[in-house]
Short mmCIF file of C-alpha atoms in Angstrom, two decimals:
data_model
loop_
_atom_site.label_atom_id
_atom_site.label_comp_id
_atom_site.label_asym_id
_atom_site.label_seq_id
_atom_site.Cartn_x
_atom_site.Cartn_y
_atom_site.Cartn_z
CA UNK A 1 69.38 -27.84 9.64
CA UNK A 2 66.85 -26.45 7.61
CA UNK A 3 67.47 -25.31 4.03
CA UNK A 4 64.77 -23.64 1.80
CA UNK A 5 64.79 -23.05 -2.34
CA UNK A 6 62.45 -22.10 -5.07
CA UNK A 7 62.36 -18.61 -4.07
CA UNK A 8 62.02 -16.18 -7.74
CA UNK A 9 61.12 -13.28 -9.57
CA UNK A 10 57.36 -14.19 -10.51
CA UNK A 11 54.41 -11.80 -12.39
CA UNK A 12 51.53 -11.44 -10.29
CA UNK A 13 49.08 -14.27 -10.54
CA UNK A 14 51.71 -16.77 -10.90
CA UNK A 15 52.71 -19.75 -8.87
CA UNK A 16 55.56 -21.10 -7.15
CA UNK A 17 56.56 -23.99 -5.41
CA UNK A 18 58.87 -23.57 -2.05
CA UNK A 19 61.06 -26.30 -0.46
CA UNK A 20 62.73 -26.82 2.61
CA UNK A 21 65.14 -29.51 3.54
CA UNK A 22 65.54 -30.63 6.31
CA UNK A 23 68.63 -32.89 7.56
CA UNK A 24 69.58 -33.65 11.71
CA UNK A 25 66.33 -34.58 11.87
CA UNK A 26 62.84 -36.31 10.31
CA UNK A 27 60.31 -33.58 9.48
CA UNK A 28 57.83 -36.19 9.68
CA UNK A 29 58.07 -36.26 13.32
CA UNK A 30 57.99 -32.44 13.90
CA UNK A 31 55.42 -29.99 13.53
CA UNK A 32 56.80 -27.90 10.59
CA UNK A 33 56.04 -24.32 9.61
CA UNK A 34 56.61 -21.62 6.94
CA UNK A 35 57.05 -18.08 7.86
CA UNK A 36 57.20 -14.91 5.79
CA UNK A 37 58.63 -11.43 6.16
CA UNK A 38 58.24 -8.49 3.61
CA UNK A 39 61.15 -6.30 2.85
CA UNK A 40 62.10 -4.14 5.89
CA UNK A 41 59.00 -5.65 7.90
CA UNK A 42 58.24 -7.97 10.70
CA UNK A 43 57.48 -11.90 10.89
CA UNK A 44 54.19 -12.90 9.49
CA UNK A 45 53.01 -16.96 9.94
CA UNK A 46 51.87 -18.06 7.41
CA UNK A 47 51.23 -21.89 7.44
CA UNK A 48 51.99 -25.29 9.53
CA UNK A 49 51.76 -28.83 9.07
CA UNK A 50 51.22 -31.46 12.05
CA UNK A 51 52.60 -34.59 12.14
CA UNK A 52 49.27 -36.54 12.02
CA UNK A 53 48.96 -34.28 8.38
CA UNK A 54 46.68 -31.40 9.57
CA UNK A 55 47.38 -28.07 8.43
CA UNK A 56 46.68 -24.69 9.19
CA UNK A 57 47.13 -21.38 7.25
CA UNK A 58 46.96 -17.57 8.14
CA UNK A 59 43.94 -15.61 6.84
CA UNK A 60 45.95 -13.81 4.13
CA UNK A 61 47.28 -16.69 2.42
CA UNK A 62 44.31 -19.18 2.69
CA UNK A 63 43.18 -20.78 -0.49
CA UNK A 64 46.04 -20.19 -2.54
CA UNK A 65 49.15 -21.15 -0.76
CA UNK A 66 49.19 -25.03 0.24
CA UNK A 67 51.83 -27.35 2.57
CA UNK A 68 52.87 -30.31 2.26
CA UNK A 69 55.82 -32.90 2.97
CA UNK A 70 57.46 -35.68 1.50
CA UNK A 71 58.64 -37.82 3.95
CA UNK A 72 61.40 -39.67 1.42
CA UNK A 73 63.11 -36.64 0.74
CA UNK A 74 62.60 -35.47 3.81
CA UNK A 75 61.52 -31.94 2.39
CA UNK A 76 58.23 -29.53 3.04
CA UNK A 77 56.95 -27.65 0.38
CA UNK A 78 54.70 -24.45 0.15
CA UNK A 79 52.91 -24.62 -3.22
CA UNK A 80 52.12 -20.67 -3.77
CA UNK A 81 49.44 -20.17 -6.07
CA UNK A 82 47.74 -16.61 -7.58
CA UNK A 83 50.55 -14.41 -6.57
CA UNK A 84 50.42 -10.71 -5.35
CA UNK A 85 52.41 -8.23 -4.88
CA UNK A 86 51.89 -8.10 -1.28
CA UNK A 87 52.98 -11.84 -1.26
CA UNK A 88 56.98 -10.27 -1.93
CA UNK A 89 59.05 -11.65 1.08
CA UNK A 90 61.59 -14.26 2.56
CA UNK A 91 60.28 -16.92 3.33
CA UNK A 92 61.49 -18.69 6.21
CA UNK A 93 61.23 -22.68 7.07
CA UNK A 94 61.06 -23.54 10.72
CA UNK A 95 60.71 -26.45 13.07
CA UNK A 96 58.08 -26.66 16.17
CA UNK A 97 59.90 -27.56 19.17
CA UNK A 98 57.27 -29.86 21.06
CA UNK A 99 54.88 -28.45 22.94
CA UNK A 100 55.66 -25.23 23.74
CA UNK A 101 53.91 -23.57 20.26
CA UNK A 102 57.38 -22.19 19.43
CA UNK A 103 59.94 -21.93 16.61
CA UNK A 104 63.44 -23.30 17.40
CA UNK A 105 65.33 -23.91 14.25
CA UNK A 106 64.86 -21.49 11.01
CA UNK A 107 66.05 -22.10 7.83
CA UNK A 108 68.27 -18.80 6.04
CA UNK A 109 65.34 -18.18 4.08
CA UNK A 110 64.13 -17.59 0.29
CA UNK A 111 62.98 -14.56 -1.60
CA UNK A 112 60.01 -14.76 -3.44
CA UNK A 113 59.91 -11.18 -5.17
CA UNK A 114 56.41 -10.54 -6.98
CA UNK A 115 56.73 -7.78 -9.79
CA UNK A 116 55.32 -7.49 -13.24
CA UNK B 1 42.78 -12.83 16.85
CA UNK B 2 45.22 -11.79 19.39
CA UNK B 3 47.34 -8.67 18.28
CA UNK B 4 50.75 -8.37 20.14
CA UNK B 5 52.23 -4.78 20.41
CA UNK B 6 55.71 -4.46 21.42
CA UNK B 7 57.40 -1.29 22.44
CA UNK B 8 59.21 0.64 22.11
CA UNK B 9 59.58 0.76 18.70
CA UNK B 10 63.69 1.51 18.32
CA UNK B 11 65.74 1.91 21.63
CA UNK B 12 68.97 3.44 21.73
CA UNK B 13 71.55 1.92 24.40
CA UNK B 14 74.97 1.80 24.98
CA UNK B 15 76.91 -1.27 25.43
CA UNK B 16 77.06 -2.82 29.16
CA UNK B 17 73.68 -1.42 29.81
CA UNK B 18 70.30 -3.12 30.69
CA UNK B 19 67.67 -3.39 28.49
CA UNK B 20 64.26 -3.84 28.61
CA UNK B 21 61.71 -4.77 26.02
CA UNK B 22 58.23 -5.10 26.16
CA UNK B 23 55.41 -7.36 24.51
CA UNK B 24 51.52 -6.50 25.45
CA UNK B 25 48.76 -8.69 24.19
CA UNK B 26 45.36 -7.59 23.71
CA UNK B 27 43.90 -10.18 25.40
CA UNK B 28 45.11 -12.32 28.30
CA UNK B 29 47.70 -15.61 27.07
CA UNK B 30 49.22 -18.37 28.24
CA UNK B 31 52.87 -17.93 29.87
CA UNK B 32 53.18 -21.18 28.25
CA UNK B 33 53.08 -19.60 24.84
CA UNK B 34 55.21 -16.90 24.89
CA UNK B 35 58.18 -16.31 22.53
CA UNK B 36 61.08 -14.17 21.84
CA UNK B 37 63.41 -14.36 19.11
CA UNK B 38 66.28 -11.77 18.07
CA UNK B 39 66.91 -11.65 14.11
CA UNK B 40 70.42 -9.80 13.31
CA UNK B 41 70.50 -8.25 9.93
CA UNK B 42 70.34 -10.36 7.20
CA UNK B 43 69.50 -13.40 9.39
CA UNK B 44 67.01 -15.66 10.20
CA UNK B 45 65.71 -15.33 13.85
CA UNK B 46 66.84 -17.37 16.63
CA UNK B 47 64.78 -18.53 19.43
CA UNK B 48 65.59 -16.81 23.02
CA UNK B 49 62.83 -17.19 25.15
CA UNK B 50 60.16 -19.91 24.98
CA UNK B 51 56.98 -20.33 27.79
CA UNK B 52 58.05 -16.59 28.79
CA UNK B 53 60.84 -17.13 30.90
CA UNK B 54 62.38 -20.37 30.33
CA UNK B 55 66.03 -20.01 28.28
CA UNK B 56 66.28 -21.90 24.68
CA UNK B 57 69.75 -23.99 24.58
CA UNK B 58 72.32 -21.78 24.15
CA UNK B 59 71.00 -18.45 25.61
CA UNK B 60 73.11 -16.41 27.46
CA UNK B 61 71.72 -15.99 31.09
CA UNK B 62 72.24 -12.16 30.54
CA UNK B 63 68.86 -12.67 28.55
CA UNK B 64 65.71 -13.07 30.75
CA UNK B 65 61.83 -12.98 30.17
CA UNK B 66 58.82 -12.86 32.81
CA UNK B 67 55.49 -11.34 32.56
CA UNK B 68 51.72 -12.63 32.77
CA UNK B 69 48.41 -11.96 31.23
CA UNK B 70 48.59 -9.07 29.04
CA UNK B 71 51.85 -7.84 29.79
CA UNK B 72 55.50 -9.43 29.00
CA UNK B 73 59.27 -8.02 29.54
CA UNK B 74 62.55 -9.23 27.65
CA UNK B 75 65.39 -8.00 30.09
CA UNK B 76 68.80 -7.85 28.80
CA UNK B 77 71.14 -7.45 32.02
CA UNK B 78 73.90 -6.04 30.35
CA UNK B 79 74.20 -5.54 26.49
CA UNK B 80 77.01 -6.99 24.55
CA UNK B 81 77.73 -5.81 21.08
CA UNK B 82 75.98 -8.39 19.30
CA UNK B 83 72.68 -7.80 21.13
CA UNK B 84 72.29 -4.92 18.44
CA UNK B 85 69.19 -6.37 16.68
CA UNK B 86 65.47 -6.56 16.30
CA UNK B 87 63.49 -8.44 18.79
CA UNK B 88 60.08 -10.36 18.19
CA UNK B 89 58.26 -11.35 20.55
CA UNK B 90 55.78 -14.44 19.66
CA UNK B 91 52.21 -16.01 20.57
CA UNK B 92 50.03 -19.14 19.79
CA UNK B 93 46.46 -19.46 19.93
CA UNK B 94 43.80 -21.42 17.93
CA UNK B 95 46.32 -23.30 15.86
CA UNK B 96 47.76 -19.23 14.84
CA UNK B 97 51.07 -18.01 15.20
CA UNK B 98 50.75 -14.30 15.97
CA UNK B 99 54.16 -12.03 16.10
CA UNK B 100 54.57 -8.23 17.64
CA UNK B 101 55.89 -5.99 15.14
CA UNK B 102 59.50 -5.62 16.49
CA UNK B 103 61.34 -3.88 18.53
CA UNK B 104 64.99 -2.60 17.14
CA UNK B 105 67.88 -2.22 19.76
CA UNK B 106 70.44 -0.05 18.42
CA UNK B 107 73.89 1.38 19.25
CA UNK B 108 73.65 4.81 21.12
#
């Protein structure tokens, strides 16, 4: 199970961090993943972490949002820095099952609603 | 970047018929990296179909996927009434997650 927090109401330019908890399973041992989608629109990725650490980000979101994990609390974060409006959404949490590239559990999600 | 298009946009069934959904990428992928996930409203998506065809746990066997290359299908044999959703389907490539737009099954 997967369950993500932090969403808010933030002024553009501003910063957020997300979390997602994870329990069933280690998230240390999983390639983890945070995916967005704006109000009424599709899935966007937007970043992963690997298990040896690596990470990888979409275009639109490089160099201001960042991933990480803390293995003791078992939790991944998405630190969301410079905020637009663009960057309004849920954002989903969701584990990489193995090696087939794919998504197969999904956290319910947190708004992050950006709005001066 | 590999763009996925999925079509149609919105199709309109009744229940107990087939449906088919389609996912064209603009380049040629690996079967092994083809997704499709359903999202009902106000939910997050669930995985249906992972290396194209192959089932996740859980999947009804009414749900099916095949295709190659450029073109992929999502068959649903016969629709029950919780099939009325949106449908993704999903690549990877290059360490990038790419996603079609959607395509929305509705009640006729």
């Amino acid at each position: 199970q997967l369950v993500e927090s932090g969403g808010a109401l933030v002024q553009p330019g501003g910063s957020l961090r997300l979390s997602c908890a994870a329990s069933g399973f280690t998230v240390s041992d999983y390639y983890m993943s945070w995916v967005r989608q704006a109000p009424g629109k599709g899935l966007e990725w937007v970043s992963i972490i690997y298990t040896g650490g690596s990470t990888y980000y979409a275009d639109s979101v490089k160099g201001r949002f960042t991933i990480s994990r803390d293995t003791s609390k078992n939790t991944v974060y998405l630190q969301i820095n410079s905020l637009r409006v663009e960057d309004t959404a849920v954002y989903y949490c969701a584990r990489r099952f193995g090696g087939s590239r794919v998504f197969d559990i999904w956290g319910l999600g947190t708004m992050v609603t950006v709005s001066s | 970047e590999i763009v996925l298009t999925q079509s149609p946009g919105t199709l309109s069934l009744s229940p107990g018929e087939r449906a088919t959904l389609f996912c064209r990428a603009s380049q040629s992928v690996s079967t092994n990296y083809l997704a499709w996930y359903q999202q009902r409203p106000g939910q997050a998506p669930t995985l249906l179909i992972y290396g194209a065809s192959s089932r996740a746990t859980g999947i009804p066997d009414r749900f099916s996927g095949s295709g190659s290359g450029t073109d992929f299908t999502l068959t649903i044999s016969r629709l029950e009434p919780e099939d009325f959703a949106v449908y993704y389907c999903q690549h990877y490539g290059s360490s990038l997650y790419t996603f079609g737009q959607g395509t929305k099954l509705e009640i006729k």
